[in-house]
Tab-separated table of C-alpha atoms and ligand atoms in Angstrom:
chain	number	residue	atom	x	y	z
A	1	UNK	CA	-73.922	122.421	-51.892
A	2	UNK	CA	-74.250	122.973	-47.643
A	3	UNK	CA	-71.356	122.763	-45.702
A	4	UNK	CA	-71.395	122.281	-42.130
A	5	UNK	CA	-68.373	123.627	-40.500
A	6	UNK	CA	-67.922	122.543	-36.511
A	7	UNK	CA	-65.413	123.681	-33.805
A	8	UNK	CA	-65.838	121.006	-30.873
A	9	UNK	CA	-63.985	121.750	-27.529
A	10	UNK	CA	-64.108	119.224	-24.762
A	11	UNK	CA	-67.623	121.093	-23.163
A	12	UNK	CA	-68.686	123.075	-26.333
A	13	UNK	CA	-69.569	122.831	-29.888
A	14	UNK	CA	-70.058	125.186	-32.387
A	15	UNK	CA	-71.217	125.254	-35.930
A	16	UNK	CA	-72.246	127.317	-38.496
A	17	UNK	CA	-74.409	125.865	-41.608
A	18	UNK	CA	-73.379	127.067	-45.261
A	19	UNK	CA	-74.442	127.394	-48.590
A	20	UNK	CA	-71.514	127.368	-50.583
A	21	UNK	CA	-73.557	128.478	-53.903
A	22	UNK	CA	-72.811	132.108	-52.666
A	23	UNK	CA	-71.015	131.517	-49.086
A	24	UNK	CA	-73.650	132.245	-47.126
A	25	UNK	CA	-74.723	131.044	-43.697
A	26	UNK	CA	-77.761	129.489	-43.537
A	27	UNK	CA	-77.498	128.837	-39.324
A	28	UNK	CA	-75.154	128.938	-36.976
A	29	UNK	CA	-75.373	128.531	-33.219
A	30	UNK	CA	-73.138	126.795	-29.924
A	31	UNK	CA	-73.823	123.834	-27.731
A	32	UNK	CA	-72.404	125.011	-24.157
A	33	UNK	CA	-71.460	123.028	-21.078
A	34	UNK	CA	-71.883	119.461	-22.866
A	35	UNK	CA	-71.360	117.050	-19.927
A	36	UNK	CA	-72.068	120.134	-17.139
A	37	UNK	CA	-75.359	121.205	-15.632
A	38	UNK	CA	-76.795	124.082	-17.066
A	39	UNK	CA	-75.924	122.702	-20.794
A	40	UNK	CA	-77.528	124.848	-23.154
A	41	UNK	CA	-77.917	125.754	-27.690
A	42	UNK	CA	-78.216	128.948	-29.038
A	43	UNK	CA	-79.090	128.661	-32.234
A	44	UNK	CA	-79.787	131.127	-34.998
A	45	UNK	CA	-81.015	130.810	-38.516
A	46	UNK	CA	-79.885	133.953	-40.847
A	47	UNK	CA	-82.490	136.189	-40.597
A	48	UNK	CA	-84.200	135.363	-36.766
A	49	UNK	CA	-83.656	136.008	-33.364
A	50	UNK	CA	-81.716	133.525	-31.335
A	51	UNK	CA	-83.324	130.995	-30.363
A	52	UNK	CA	-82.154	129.351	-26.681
A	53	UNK	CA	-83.116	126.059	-25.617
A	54	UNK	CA	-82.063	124.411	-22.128
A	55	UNK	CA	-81.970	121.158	-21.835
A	56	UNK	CA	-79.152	118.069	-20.521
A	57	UNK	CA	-76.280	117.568	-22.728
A	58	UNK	CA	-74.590	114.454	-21.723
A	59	UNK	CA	-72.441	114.019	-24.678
A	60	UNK	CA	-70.985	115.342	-27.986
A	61	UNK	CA	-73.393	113.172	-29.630
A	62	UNK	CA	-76.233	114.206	-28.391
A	63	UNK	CA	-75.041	117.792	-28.966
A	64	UNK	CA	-74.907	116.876	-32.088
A	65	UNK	CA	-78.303	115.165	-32.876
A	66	UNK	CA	-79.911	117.694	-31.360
A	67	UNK	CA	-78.342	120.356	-33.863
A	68	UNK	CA	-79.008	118.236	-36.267
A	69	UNK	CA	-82.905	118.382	-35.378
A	70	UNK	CA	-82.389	122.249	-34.470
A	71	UNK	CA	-81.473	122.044	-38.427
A	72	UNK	CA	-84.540	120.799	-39.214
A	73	UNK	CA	-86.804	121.995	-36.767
A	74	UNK	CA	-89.641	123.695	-38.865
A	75	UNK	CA	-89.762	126.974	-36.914
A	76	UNK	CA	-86.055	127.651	-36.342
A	77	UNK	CA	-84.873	124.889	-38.891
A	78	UNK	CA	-83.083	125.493	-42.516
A	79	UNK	CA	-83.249	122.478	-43.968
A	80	UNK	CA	-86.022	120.030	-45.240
A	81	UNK	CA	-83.959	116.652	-45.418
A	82	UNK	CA	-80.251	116.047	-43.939
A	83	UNK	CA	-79.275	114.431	-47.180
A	84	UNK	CA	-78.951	117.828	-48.135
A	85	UNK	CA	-75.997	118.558	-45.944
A	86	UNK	CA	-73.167	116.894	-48.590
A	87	UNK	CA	-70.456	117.293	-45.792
A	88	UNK	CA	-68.646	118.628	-42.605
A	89	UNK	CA	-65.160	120.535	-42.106
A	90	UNK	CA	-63.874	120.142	-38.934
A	91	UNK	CA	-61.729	123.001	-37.121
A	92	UNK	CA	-58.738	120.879	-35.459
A	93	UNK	CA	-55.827	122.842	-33.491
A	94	UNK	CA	-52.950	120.670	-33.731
A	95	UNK	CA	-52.141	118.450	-36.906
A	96	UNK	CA	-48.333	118.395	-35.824
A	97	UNK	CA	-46.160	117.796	-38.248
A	98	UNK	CA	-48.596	115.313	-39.279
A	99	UNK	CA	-50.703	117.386	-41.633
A	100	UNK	CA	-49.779	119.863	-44.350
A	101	UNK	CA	-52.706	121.122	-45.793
A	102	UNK	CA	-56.558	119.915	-45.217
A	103	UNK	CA	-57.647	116.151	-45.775
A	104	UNK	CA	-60.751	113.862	-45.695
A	105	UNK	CA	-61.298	112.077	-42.429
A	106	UNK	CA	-60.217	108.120	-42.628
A	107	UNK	CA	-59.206	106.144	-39.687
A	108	UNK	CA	-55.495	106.784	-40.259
A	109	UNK	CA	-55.895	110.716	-39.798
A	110	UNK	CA	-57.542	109.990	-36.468
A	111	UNK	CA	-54.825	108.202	-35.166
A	112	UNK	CA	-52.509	111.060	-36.182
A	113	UNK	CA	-54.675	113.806	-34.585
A	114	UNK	CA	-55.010	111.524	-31.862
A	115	UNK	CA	-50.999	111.583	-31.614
A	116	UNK	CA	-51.420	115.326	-31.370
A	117	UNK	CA	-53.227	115.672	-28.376
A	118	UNK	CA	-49.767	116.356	-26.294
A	119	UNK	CA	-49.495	119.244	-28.371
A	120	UNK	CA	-53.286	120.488	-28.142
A	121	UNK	CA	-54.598	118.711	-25.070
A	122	UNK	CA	-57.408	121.157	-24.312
A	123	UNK	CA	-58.486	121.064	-27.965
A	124	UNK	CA	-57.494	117.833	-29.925
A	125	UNK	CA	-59.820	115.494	-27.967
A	126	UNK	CA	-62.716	117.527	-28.079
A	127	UNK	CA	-62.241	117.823	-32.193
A	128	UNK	CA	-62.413	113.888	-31.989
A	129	UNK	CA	-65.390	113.670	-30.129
A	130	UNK	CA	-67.296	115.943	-32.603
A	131	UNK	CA	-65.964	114.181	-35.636
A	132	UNK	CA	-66.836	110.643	-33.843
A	133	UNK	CA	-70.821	112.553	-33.180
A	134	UNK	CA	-71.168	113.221	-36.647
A	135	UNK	CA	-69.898	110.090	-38.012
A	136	UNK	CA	-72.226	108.682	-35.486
A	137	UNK	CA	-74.874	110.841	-36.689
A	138	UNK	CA	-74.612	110.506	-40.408
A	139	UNK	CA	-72.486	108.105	-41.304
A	140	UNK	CA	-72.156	108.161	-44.936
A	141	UNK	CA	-71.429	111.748	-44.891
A	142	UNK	CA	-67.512	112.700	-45.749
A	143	UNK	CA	-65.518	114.603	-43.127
A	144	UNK	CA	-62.912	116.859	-43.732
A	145	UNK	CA	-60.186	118.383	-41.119
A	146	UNK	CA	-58.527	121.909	-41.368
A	147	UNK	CA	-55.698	122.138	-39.226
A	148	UNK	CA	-54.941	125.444	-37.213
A	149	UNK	CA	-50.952	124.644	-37.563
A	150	UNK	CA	-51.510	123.499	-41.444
A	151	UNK	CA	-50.099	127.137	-43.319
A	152	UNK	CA	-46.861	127.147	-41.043
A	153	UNK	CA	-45.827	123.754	-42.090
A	154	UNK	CA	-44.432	125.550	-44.938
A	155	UNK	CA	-41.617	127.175	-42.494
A	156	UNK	CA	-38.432	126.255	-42.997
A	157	UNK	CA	-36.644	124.407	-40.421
A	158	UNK	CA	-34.220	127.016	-39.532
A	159	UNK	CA	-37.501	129.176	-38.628
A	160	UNK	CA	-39.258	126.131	-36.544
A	161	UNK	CA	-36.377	125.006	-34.616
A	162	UNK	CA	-35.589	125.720	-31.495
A	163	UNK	CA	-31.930	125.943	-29.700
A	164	UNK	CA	-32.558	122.505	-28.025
A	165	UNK	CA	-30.439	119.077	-28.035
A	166	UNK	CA	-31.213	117.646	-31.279
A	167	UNK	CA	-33.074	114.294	-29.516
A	168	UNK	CA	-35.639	116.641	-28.282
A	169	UNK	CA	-37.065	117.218	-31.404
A	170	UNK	CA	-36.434	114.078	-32.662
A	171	UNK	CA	-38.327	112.340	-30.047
A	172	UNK	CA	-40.424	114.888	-28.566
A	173	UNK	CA	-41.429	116.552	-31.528
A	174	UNK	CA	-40.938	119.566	-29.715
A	175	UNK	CA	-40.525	122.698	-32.069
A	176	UNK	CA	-42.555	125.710	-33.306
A	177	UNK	CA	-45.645	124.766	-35.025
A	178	UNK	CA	-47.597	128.149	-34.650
A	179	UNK	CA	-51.395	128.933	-34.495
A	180	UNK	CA	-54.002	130.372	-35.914
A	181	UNK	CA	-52.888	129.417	-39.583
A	182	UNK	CA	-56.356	129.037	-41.183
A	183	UNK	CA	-56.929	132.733	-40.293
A	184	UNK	CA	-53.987	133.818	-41.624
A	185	UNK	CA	-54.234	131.653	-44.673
A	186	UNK	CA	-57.770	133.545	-45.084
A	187	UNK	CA	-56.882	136.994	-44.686
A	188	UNK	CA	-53.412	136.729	-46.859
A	189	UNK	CA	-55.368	135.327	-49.685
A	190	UNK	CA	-58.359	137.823	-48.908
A	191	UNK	CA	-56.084	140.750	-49.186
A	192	UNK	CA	-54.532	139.762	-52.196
A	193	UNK	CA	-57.415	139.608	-53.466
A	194	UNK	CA	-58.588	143.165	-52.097
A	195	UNK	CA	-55.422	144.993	-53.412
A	196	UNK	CA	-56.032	143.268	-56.553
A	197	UNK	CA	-52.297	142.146	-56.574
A	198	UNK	CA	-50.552	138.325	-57.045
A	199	UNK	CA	-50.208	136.844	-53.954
A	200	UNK	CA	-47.434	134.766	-55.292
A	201	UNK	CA	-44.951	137.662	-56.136
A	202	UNK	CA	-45.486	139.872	-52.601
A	203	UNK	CA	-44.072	140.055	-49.136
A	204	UNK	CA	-46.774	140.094	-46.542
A	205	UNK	CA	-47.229	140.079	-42.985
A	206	UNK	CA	-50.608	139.323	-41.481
A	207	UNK	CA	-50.950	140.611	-37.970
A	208	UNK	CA	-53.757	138.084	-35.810
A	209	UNK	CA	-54.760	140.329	-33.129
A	210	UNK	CA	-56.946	138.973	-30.561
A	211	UNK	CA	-57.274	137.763	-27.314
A	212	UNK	CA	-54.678	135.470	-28.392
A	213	UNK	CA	-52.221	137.135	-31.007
A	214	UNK	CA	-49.639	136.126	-33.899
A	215	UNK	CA	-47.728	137.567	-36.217
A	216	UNK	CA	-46.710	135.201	-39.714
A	217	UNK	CA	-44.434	136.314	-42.161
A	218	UNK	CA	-45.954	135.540	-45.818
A	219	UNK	CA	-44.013	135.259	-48.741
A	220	UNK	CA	-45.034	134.633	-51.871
A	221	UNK	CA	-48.395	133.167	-50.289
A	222	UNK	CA	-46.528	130.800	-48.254
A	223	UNK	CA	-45.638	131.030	-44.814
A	224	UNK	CA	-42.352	131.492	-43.747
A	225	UNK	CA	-42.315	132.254	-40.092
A	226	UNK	CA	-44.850	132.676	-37.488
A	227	UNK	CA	-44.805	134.153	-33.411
A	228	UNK	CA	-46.491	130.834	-32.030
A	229	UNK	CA	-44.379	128.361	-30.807
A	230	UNK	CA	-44.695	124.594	-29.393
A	231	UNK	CA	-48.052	126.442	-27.851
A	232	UNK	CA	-49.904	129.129	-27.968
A	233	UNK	CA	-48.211	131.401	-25.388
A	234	UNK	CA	-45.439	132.634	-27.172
A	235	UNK	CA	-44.967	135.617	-29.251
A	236	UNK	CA	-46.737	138.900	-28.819
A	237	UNK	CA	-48.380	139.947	-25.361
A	238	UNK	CA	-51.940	138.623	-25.604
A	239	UNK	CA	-54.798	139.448	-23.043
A	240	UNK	CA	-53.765	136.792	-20.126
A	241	UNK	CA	-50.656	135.310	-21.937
A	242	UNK	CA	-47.026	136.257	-21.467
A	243	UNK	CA	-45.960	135.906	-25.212
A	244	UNK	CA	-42.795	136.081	-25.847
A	245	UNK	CA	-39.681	135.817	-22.363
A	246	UNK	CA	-36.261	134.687	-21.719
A	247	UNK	CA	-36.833	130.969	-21.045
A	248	UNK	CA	-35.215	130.931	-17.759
A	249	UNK	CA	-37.773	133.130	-16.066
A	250	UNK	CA	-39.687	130.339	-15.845
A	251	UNK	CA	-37.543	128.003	-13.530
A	252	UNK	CA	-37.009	131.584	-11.362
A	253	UNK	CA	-40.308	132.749	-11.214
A	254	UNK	CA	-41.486	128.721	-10.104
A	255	UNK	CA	-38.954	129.069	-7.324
A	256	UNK	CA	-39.432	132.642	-5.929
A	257	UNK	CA	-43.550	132.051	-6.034
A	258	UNK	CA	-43.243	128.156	-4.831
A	259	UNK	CA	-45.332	127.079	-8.018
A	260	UNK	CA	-45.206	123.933	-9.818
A	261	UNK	CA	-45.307	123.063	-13.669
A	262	UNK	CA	-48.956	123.385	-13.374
A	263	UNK	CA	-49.174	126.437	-11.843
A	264	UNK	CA	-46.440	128.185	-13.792
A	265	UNK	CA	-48.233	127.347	-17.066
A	266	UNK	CA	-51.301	128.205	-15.873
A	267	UNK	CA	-49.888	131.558	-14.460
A	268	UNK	CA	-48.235	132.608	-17.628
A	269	UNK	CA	-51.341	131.398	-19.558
A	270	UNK	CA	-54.282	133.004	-17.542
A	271	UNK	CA	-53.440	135.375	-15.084
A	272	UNK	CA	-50.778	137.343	-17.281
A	273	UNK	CA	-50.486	139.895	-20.395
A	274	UNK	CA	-52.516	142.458	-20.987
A	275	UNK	CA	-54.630	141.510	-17.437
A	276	UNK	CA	-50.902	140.782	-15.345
A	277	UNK	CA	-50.050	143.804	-16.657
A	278	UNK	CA	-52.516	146.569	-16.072
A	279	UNK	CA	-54.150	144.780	-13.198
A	280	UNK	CA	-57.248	146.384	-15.065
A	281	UNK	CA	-58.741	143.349	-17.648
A	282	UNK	CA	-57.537	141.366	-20.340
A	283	UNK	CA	-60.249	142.845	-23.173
A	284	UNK	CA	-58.444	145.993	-25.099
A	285	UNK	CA	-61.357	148.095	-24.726
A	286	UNK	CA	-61.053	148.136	-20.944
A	287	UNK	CA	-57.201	148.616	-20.668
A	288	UNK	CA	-57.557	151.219	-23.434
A	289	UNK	CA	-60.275	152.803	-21.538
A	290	UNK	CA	-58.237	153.099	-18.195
A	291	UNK	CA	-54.782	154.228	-20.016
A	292	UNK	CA	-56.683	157.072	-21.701
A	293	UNK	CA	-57.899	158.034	-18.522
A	294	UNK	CA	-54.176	158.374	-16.672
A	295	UNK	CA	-53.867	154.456	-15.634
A	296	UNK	CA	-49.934	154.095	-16.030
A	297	UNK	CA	-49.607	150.499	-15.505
A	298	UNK	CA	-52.730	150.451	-18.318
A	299	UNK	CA	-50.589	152.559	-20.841
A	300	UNK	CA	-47.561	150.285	-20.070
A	301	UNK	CA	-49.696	147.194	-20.992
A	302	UNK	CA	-50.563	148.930	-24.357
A	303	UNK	CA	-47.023	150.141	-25.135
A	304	UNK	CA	-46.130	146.523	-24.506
A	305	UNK	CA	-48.175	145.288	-27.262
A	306	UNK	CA	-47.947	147.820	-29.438
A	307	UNK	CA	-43.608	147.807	-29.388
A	308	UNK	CA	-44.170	143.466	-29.343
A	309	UNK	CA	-46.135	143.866	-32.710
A	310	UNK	CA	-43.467	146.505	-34.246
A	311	UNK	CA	-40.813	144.279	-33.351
A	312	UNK	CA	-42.206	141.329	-35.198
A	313	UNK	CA	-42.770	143.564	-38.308
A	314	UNK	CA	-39.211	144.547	-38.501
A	315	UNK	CA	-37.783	140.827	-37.845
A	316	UNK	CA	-40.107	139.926	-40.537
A	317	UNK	CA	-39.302	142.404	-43.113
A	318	UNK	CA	-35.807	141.042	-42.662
A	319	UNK	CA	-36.154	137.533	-42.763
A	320	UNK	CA	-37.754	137.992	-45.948
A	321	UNK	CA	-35.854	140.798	-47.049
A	322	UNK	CA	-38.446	143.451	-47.831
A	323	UNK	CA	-42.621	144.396	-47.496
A	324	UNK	CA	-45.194	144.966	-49.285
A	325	UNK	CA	-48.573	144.315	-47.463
A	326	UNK	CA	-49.216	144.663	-43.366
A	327	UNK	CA	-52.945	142.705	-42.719
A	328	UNK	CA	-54.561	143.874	-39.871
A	329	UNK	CA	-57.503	141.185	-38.216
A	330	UNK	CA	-59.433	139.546	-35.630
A	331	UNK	CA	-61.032	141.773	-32.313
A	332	UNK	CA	-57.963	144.141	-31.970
A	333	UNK	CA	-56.652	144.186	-35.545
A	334	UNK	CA	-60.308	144.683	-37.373
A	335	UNK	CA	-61.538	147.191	-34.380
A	336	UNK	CA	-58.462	149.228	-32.848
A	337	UNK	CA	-57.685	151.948	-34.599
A	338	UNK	CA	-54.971	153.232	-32.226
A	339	UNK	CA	-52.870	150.258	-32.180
A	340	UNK	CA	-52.771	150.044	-35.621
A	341	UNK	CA	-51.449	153.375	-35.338
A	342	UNK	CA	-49.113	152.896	-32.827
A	343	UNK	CA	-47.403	149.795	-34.529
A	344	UNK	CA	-47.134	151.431	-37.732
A	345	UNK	CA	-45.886	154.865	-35.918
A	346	UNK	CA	-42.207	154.642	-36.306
A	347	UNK	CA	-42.226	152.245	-39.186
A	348	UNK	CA	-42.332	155.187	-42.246
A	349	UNK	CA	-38.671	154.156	-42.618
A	350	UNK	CA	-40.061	150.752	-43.731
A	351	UNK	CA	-42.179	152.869	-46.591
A	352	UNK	CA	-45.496	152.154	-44.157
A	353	UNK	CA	-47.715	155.439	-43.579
A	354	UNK	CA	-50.717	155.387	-41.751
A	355	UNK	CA	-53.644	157.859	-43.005
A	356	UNK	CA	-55.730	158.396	-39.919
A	357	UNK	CA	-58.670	159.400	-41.373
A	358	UNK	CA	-59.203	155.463	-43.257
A	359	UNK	CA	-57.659	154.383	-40.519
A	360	UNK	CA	-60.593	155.130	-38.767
A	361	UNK	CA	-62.676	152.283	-39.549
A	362	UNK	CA	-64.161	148.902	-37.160
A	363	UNK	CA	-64.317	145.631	-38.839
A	364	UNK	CA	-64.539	145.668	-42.116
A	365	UNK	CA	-62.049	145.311	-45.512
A	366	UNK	CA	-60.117	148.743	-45.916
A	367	UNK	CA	-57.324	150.394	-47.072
A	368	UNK	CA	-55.601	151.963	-43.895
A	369	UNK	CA	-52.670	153.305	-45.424
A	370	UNK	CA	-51.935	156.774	-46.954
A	371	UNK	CA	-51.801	156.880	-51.107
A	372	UNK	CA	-48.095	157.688	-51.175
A	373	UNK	CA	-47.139	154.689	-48.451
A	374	UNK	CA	-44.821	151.961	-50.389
A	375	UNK	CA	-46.361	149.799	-48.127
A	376	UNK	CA	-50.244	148.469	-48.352
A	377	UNK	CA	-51.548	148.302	-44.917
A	378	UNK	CA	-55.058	146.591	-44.751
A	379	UNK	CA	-58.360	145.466	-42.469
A	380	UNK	CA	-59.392	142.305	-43.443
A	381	UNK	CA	-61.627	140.886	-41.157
A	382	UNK	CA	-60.802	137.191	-40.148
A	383	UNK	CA	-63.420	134.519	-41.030
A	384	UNK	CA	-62.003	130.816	-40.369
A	385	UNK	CA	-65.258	128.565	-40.817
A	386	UNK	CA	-65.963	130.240	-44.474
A	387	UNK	CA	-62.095	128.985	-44.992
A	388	UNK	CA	-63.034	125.485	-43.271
A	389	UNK	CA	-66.287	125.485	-45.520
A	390	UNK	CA	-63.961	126.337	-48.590
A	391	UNK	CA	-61.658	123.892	-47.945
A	392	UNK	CA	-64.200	120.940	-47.219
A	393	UNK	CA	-66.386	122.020	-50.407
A	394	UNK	CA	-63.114	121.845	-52.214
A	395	UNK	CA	-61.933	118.007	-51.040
A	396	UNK	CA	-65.397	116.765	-51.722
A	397	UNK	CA	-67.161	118.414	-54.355
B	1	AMP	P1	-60.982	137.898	-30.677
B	1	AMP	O1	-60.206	136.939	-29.822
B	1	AMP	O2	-60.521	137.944	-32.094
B	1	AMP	O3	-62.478	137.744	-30.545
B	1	AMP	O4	-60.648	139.357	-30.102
B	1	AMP	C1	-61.110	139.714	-28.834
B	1	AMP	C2	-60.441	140.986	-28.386
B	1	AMP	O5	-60.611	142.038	-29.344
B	1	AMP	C3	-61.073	141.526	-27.122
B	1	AMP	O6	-60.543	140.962	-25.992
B	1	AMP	C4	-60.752	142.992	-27.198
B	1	AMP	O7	-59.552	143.185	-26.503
B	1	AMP	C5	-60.501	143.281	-28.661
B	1	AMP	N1	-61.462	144.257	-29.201
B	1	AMP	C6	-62.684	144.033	-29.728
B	1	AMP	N2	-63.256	145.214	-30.091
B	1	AMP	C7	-62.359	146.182	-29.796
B	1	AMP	C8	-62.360	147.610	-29.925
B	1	AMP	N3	-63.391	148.281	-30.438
B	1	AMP	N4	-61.263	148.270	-29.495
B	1	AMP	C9	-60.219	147.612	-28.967
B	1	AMP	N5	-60.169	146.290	-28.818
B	1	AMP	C10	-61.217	145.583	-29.226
C-alpha cells in the first residue's frame, strides 16, 4: 500500500511518498515559492541524487500535478501507474477543538478546518489548498487529515484554560490548544516501544526541541498538558520566539517601542529568543558556538533554555504526580548533547541521571540515562509524516 503524506503552506509543498509494506520512503521532495518567481521542486527518489527542476508555479495545483508526474517520471519517477498511490494524509496545524484524533476528508471537515484558520492563519489555508490540488488531481483517491493540536485534546480543561472572562472562550474559542502533537504522539509511542515498557501504565514527558519547542506531559499515553498555548509562541524559549512572559509585557513593551498588534506579534515571534537574546543567531549550533567561546549574552540565551526546559519537567512531574520516562527529539533534543545535560543537571532528586558517555550520541534512538537512574531518559528521533502515513494507512486500509 503507498501513502502519500503532504505538508502544504501557503508558498510551499512538501511530500514524501511511502510504502507502508515496510515504512519506507519511496520519494520525497518540496515545491518552493508556489505563486513567487523563482518557484522551484527538489525532488528525490530513495537511492538518487536530488533532482532540481525550475520552472513557474502558479498554483498548488499545479504543484501538485507536476509531483505527481515527478512520481512518474521514468528517470527520477517511483511509480508506474498513480492508481497505485491508494491515498494521501494531510499534515494540518490547527483542528481546534474541532478534531480529536485523525479523520477522512468530507466536505464537513473542510468547513471545520476552514473555521480554524483564526487559529493557524499562516498554515490552515495553505493545508486546504493542497487537499483541494489533490482532490483536483485524483479525485477518487481518499484523503485523510492529522491534526498538529489532535494528542492535546485529551487535556483536561483545568490544563487548557486560561484565567480569562468565561465569554472569551466561549465565543472566541480562545484557550490552549498546543502544537506539535503528532510528534509527540510519535516519539511517546516510539519510546515505549524502545524501553520495551506499557505505555498505558507510565508517566512520560516528551521534550520537542527545535526551532520551535514544547514540552507535553504524557500519562498513561495520553496527554495531559502541553507548553503551547492559543499559538505557538508560548512555553519554552525557542530560536526567535519569546515562549513563555507575564502577559502584561506586551501592552508595555507596545507602548515604550511605539509598536502596534502587528508589530508586537511579529517582534515576539521573529526577532526574539534564542536570536533577541544572544544577538548572535537563532540556530543552537551558532549560540552554542559563541557561549563556548566567552559570549555572555550567548551563555545567558542557553541558560535560558536550558532552566525553561527544567522548569517544565518539574511542573510536569507534579501535575502528574511522578516520572518515569524524559524523551528527548527534534534538531536540539536528537543532536545536543549539552542541553540534555544541562536540563537533566539538577534533576537527580527527581531519580533522573545522565551518563555522559551515551549521552554522547546525534540523532538516533538511545538510552541517555545512567543504569542506576529511576528515571529512563531517551533520544528518539521525531518523524511526523511516517505518523501521518500510519495514521492515513490506518483510516483507509
Ligand atoms: P528543527 O526545527 O527540529 O529542525 O530543529 C532545528 C534546530 O536544531 C536548529 O535551529 C538548531 O538550533 C538545532 N540543532 C540541530 N543540530 C544541532 C546540533 N548538532 N547541536 C545543537 N543544536 C542543533
Amino acid at each position: 500500500m503507498k501513502i502519500l503524506v503532504i505538508n502544504c503552506g501557503s508558498s510551499s509543498l512538501k511530500y514524501q511518498l511511502f510504502d507502508m509494506d515496510n515504512e519506507s520512503v519511496l520519494a520525497k521532495g518540496l515545491v518552493d515559492r508556489i505563486g513567487i518567481d523563482g518557484s522551484n521542486i527538489t525532488h528525490k527518489k530513495t537511492g538518487s541524487e536530488d533532482h532540481k527542476v525550475s520552472t513557474q508555479i502558479p498554483d498548488h495545483k499545479v504543484a501538485m500535478d507536476l509531483v505527481l508526474k515527478l512520481l512518474l517520471d521514468k528517470d527520477h519517477g517511483v511509480l508506474k501507474s498513480l492508481d497505485e498511490i491508494s491515498a494521501a494524509g494531510h499534515r494540518i496545524v490547527s483542528g481546534g477543538d474541532y478534531f480529536k484524533e485523525s479523520v477522512l476528508v468530507n466536505a464537513e471537515v473542510l468547513d471545520a478546518i476552514k473555521k480554524c484558520i483564526p487559529l493557524a492563519p499562516l498554515h490552515n489555508p495553505g493545508h486546504l489548498m493542497g487537499i483541494e490540488a489533490i482532490q483536483h488531481a485524483l479525485p477518487k483517491m481518499p484523503n485523510v487529515v492529522v491534526f498538529d493540536t489532535a494528542f492535546h485534546q485529551t487535556m483536561p480543561d483545568y490544563a487548557y484554560m486560561y484565567g480569562l472572562p468565561y465569554d472569551v472562550y466561549e465565543k472566541q474559542r480562545v484557550r490552549r490548544y498546543g502544537a506539535h502533537g503528532t510528534s509527540h504522539h510519535f516519539v511517546s509511542l516510539r519510546a515505549a516501544e524502545f524501553l520495551g515498557i506499557d505505555i498505558s501504565k507510565i508517566k512520560m514527558i516528551t521534550c520537542h526541541l527545535g526551532n520551535g519547542s514544547s514540552i507535553s506531559a504524557v500519562q498513561n499515553g495520553k496527554c495531559v498538558d502541553t507548553s503551547m498555548g492559543l499559538t505557538p509562541l508560548a512555553g519554552v524559549l525557542m530560536g526567535t520566539r519569546t515562549g513563555d512572559m507575564d502577559p502584561a509585557v506586551v501592552p508595555f513593551v507596545q507602548k515604550a517601542l511605539n509598536l502596534g498588534p502587528d508589530e508586537m506579534n511579529n517582534f515576539m515571534n521573529k526577532k526574539s529568543g534564542l536570536l533577541g537574546i544572544s544577538g548572535v543567531s537563532s540556530d543552537l549550533r551558532d549560540v552554542e558556538e559563541a557561549a563556548n567561546k566567552g559570549n555572555a549574552r550567548a551563555k545567558l540565551a542557553v541558560e535560558i533554555l536550558e532552566y525553561g526546559i527544567k522548569k517544565y519537567i518539574g511542573a510536569y512531574t507534579a501535575a502528574m504526580g511522578g516520572l518515569d520516562v524524559i524523551v528527548f527529539t527534534a534538531g536540539i533534543g536528537e543532536n545536543s548533547a549539552s542541553t540534555r545535560e544541562g536540563v537533566c543537571k539538577g534533576l537527580e532528586f527527581l531519580g533522573v541521571k545522565i551518563d555522559p558517555a551515551k549521552n554522547n550520541i546525534r540523532g538516533k534512538e538511545a538510552i541517555i540515562s545512567a543504569d542506576d537512574s529511576r528515571v529512563k531518559v531517551v533520544v528518539i528521533p521525531t518523524n511526523e509524516e511516517l505518523m501521518i502515513a500510519r495514521d492515513t494507512k490506518r483510516l483507509t486500509a
